[in-house]
Short mmCIF file of C-alpha atoms in Angstrom, two decimals:
data_model
loop_
_atom_site.label_atom_id
_atom_site.label_comp_id
_atom_site.label_asym_id
_atom_site.label_seq_id
_atom_site.Cartn_x
_atom_site.Cartn_y
_atom_site.Cartn_z
CA ASP A 1 -2.41 -19.44 -0.81
CA ILE A 2 -2.14 -15.91 0.49
CA GLN A 3 -5.59 -14.51 1.28
CA MET A 4 -6.27 -10.84 0.62
CA THR A 5 -8.99 -8.86 2.34
CA GLN A 6 -10.14 -5.31 1.73
CA SER A 7 -12.15 -2.82 3.71
CA PRO A 8 -14.58 -1.40 3.28
CA SER A 9 -16.32 -3.48 0.64
CA SER A 10 -18.03 -0.32 -0.55
CA LEU A 11 -18.07 3.34 0.31
CA SER A 12 -19.98 6.42 -0.67
CA ALA A 13 -18.01 9.57 -1.31
CA SER A 14 -18.27 12.93 -3.00
CA VAL A 15 -16.05 14.75 -5.43
CA GLY A 16 -13.20 16.33 -3.53
CA ASP A 17 -13.26 13.80 -0.68
CA ARG A 18 -10.18 12.04 0.57
CA VAL A 19 -10.72 8.31 0.20
CA THR A 20 -8.78 5.55 1.92
CA ILE A 21 -9.03 1.83 1.17
CA THR A 22 -7.21 -0.78 3.19
CA CYS A 23 -5.92 -4.17 2.15
CA ARG A 24 -4.61 -6.91 4.40
CA ALA A 25 -2.65 -10.03 3.49
CA SER A 26 -2.87 -13.27 5.45
CA GLN A 27 0.93 -13.37 5.70
CA SER A 28 3.76 -10.98 5.03
CA ILE A 29 4.14 -10.06 1.37
CA SER A 30 6.92 -7.53 1.86
CA SER A 31 6.10 -4.71 -0.58
CA TYR A 32 4.66 -6.91 -3.35
CA LEU A 33 1.28 -5.25 -3.33
CA ASN A 34 -0.46 -3.74 -6.35
CA TRP A 35 -3.65 -1.73 -6.78
CA TYR A 36 -6.02 -1.76 -9.75
CA GLN A 37 -9.01 0.32 -10.76
CA GLN A 38 -11.85 -1.26 -12.71
CA LYS A 39 -14.81 0.45 -14.30
CA PRO A 40 -17.91 -1.45 -15.46
CA GLY A 41 -17.31 -3.40 -18.65
CA LYS A 42 -13.62 -2.53 -18.71
CA ALA A 43 -10.41 -4.34 -17.91
CA PRO A 44 -8.64 -3.53 -14.65
CA LYS A 45 -6.05 -0.77 -14.85
CA LEU A 46 -2.86 -0.78 -12.83
CA LEU A 47 -2.61 2.24 -10.54
CA ILE A 48 0.07 1.43 -8.00
CA TYR A 49 2.71 -1.31 -7.96
CA ALA A 50 5.15 -2.43 -5.31
CA THR A 51 3.04 -0.75 -2.62
CA SER A 52 3.79 2.87 -3.50
CA SER A 53 5.10 3.23 -7.06
CA LEU A 54 2.75 5.16 -9.30
CA GLN A 55 2.18 3.55 -12.69
CA SER A 56 3.03 5.80 -15.62
CA GLY A 57 0.14 8.08 -16.57
CA VAL A 58 -1.74 7.65 -13.28
CA PRO A 59 -2.65 10.95 -11.57
CA SER A 60 -0.66 11.88 -8.49
CA ARG A 61 -3.81 12.05 -6.36
CA PHE A 62 -3.45 8.28 -6.07
CA SER A 63 -0.93 7.02 -3.54
CA GLY A 64 -0.14 3.81 -1.75
CA SER A 65 1.59 2.86 1.46
CA GLY A 66 2.22 -0.02 3.83
CA SER A 67 4.40 -3.07 4.19
CA GLY A 68 4.24 -6.62 5.47
CA THR A 69 0.55 -7.38 5.78
CA ASP A 70 -1.21 -4.01 5.88
CA PHE A 71 -1.55 -1.64 2.97
CA THR A 72 -3.49 1.46 2.02
CA LEU A 73 -4.62 3.13 -1.18
CA THR A 74 -5.43 6.81 -0.84
CA ILE A 75 -7.15 9.12 -3.29
CA SER A 76 -6.36 12.61 -2.05
CA SER A 77 -9.22 14.41 -3.80
CA LEU A 78 -11.80 12.21 -5.47
CA GLN A 79 -12.59 13.12 -9.06
CA PRO A 80 -15.69 12.14 -11.08
CA GLU A 81 -13.68 9.63 -13.11
CA ASP A 82 -12.52 7.85 -9.93
CA PHE A 83 -15.88 6.23 -9.18
CA ALA A 84 -14.99 2.59 -9.77
CA THR A 85 -14.06 -0.64 -8.02
CA TYR A 86 -10.56 -0.98 -6.62
CA TYR A 87 -8.70 -4.25 -6.12
CA CYS A 88 -5.49 -5.02 -4.32
CA GLN A 89 -3.33 -7.92 -5.47
CA GLN A 90 -0.27 -9.64 -4.05
CA SER A 91 2.59 -10.54 -6.36
CA TYR A 92 4.78 -12.02 -3.62
CA SER A 93 4.11 -15.64 -4.45
CA THR A 94 2.00 -17.76 -6.75
CA PRO A 95 -0.87 -18.25 -6.90
CA PHE A 96 -1.21 -14.51 -7.19
CA THR A 97 -4.36 -13.43 -5.39
CA PHE A 98 -6.66 -10.43 -5.41
CA GLY A 99 -8.70 -8.79 -2.74
CA PRO A 100 -12.50 -8.90 -3.13
CA GLY A 101 -12.68 -5.29 -4.23
CA THR A 102 -13.92 -1.97 -2.87
CA LYS A 103 -16.63 -0.16 -4.79
CA VAL A 104 -16.46 3.63 -4.59
CA ASP A 105 -19.69 5.35 -5.53
CA THR A 106 -21.64 8.50 -4.83
CA GLN B 1 2.42 0.75 -27.05
CA VAL B 2 1.79 -2.96 -26.64
CA GLU B 3 -1.81 -4.01 -27.07
CA LEU B 4 -3.39 -7.33 -26.12
CA GLN B 5 -6.51 -8.79 -27.71
CA GLU B 6 -8.24 -11.93 -26.53
CA SER B 7 -10.34 -14.00 -28.90
CA GLY B 8 -12.16 -17.30 -28.97
CA PRO B 9 -15.60 -18.90 -28.84
CA GLY B 10 -18.03 -17.04 -26.65
CA LEU B 11 -20.03 -20.19 -25.90
CA VAL B 12 -18.67 -23.55 -24.78
CA LYS B 13 -20.67 -26.63 -23.87
CA PRO B 14 -20.35 -28.18 -20.41
CA SER B 15 -17.57 -30.79 -20.21
CA GLY B 16 -16.02 -29.25 -23.30
CA THR B 17 -12.74 -27.40 -23.74
CA LEU B 18 -12.38 -23.65 -23.64
CA SER B 19 -9.72 -22.33 -26.02
CA LEU B 20 -8.63 -18.71 -26.15
CA THR B 21 -5.83 -16.81 -27.80
CA CYS B 22 -4.29 -13.49 -26.89
CA ALA B 23 -2.70 -11.58 -29.74
CA VAL B 24 0.10 -9.22 -28.77
CA SER B 25 0.60 -6.25 -31.08
CA GLY B 26 2.81 -3.19 -31.03
CA GLY B 27 5.67 -5.16 -29.53
CA SER B 28 7.17 -8.59 -29.15
CA ILE B 29 6.13 -11.23 -26.67
CA SER B 30 9.82 -11.44 -25.85
CA SER B 31 9.63 -7.86 -24.52
CA SER B 32 8.27 -9.25 -21.27
CA ASN B 33 9.32 -12.35 -19.39
CA TRP B 34 5.92 -13.32 -18.09
CA TRP B 35 2.34 -13.12 -19.33
CA SER B 36 -0.71 -13.98 -17.26
CA TRP B 37 -4.34 -14.99 -17.62
CA VAL B 38 -6.97 -13.71 -15.20
CA ARG B 39 -10.70 -14.34 -15.17
CA GLN B 40 -13.70 -12.62 -13.67
CA PRO B 41 -17.12 -14.28 -13.33
CA PRO B 42 -20.00 -11.88 -13.99
CA GLY B 43 -20.43 -9.51 -11.07
CA LYS B 44 -17.59 -11.09 -9.11
CA GLY B 45 -13.90 -10.58 -8.37
CA LEU B 46 -10.68 -11.41 -10.15
CA GLU B 47 -9.03 -14.84 -10.19
CA TRP B 48 -5.52 -15.51 -11.41
CA ILE B 49 -5.41 -18.53 -13.73
CA GLY B 50 -1.70 -18.79 -14.39
CA GLU B 51 1.32 -17.31 -16.12
CA ILE B 52 3.54 -18.31 -19.00
CA HIS B 53 7.16 -17.37 -19.49
CA GLN B 54 8.34 -16.41 -22.96
CA SER B 55 10.45 -19.58 -22.85
CA GLY B 56 7.31 -21.65 -22.44
CA SER B 57 7.50 -22.57 -18.76
CA ALA B 58 4.32 -21.93 -16.80
CA ASN B 59 2.92 -21.53 -13.33
CA TYR B 60 -0.70 -22.39 -12.62
CA ASN B 61 -3.25 -21.69 -9.95
CA PRO B 62 -3.45 -24.99 -8.06
CA SER B 63 -7.23 -24.73 -8.10
CA LEU B 64 -7.18 -24.95 -11.91
CA ARG B 65 -3.90 -26.69 -12.65
CA SER B 66 -5.39 -30.04 -13.62
CA ARG B 67 -7.56 -28.45 -16.30
CA VAL B 68 -5.48 -25.59 -17.70
CA THR B 69 -2.69 -25.44 -20.25
CA LEU B 70 -0.95 -22.20 -21.19
CA SER B 71 1.31 -21.84 -24.18
CA VAL B 72 3.16 -19.18 -26.14
CA ASP B 73 3.74 -18.98 -29.90
CA LYS B 74 6.51 -16.50 -30.59
CA SER B 75 6.17 -16.88 -34.36
CA LYS B 76 2.58 -15.62 -34.16
CA ASN B 77 3.26 -13.31 -31.21
CA GLN B 78 0.37 -14.81 -29.30
CA LEU B 79 -0.55 -16.63 -26.13
CA SER B 80 -3.01 -19.45 -25.71
CA LEU B 81 -5.20 -20.77 -22.92
CA LYS B 82 -6.92 -24.14 -22.92
CA MET B 83 -9.23 -25.23 -20.12
CA SER B 84 -10.78 -28.68 -20.18
CA SER B 85 -13.86 -30.15 -18.54
CA VAL B 86 -15.55 -26.78 -18.18
CA SER B 87 -18.71 -26.20 -16.21
CA ALA B 88 -21.01 -23.26 -15.60
CA ALA B 89 -18.61 -22.15 -12.86
CA ASP B 90 -16.08 -21.33 -15.59
CA THR B 91 -18.36 -18.72 -17.13
CA ALA B 92 -16.35 -15.51 -16.91
CA VAL B 93 -14.60 -12.72 -18.72
CA TYR B 94 -11.11 -13.95 -19.49
CA TYR B 95 -8.23 -11.49 -19.64
CA CYS B 96 -4.64 -11.82 -20.73
CA ALA B 97 -2.16 -9.43 -19.16
CA ARG B 98 1.48 -8.53 -19.34
CA VAL B 99 3.41 -9.07 -16.13
CA GLY B 100 5.76 -6.25 -15.22
CA ALA B 101 9.19 -6.44 -13.64
CA LEU B 102 7.89 -6.54 -10.06
CA ARG B 103 5.08 -8.86 -11.16
CA PRO B 104 2.13 -6.46 -11.38
CA PHE B 105 -0.21 -6.86 -14.33
CA ASP B 106 0.66 -3.64 -16.12
CA ASN B 107 -1.12 -4.07 -19.43
CA TRP B 108 -4.43 -5.87 -19.97
CA GLY B 109 -6.45 -7.00 -22.91
CA GLN B 110 -10.06 -5.87 -23.14
CA GLY B 111 -11.27 -9.32 -22.07
CA THR B 112 -13.56 -11.83 -23.70
CA LEU B 113 -16.71 -13.30 -22.19
CA VAL B 114 -16.96 -17.06 -22.27
CA THR B 115 -20.27 -18.64 -21.33
CA VAL B 116 -20.48 -22.32 -20.51
CA SER B 117 -23.93 -23.57 -21.39
CA SER B 118 -25.64 -26.29 -23.37
#
């Protein structure tokens, strides 16, 4: 299985901050990396797929980059509705695996 | 807009079988090649259970393969998950999700909590 790690596990930020979350795969996954946002009691929501493609309806303040084993999710200017937990996920090979999550709070 | 809705018993006894369905509305199951199941224990992260192709072929997480069966019923436009020999470790919110072209999970159901307890 491909192991996914994320850092940090949590971070405190303020509205307007630039936030960066990193994700690392245990082996190369090319560009098959996706990012999800999850709020308490809700299903995850796809933000970014294939490393850098913005899912329809997702604000442009979210962006993704990377390739191979190292990837980044950036929120350019944190908004109140962005406080949530973020997960990366590899779709390179089954079993598909998720990172442990990064909680963004105030 | 395709919507997914999971349903099934919220309480299952240890050693029993967990059975869930995922109703797909607003579109056909055939609109996507693959559909997945993902679970999340309370307060923990996400675990991929497996995926089912609209043709009926499936891929499973090796950690669960011996206990899980996924199926698709095109006539009812729904997916099914069966997990046998459950234990407290299987207590989780179970989600069904549509798998997009590059294999992200691009549409999720709201999830259903299944508790394994006597």
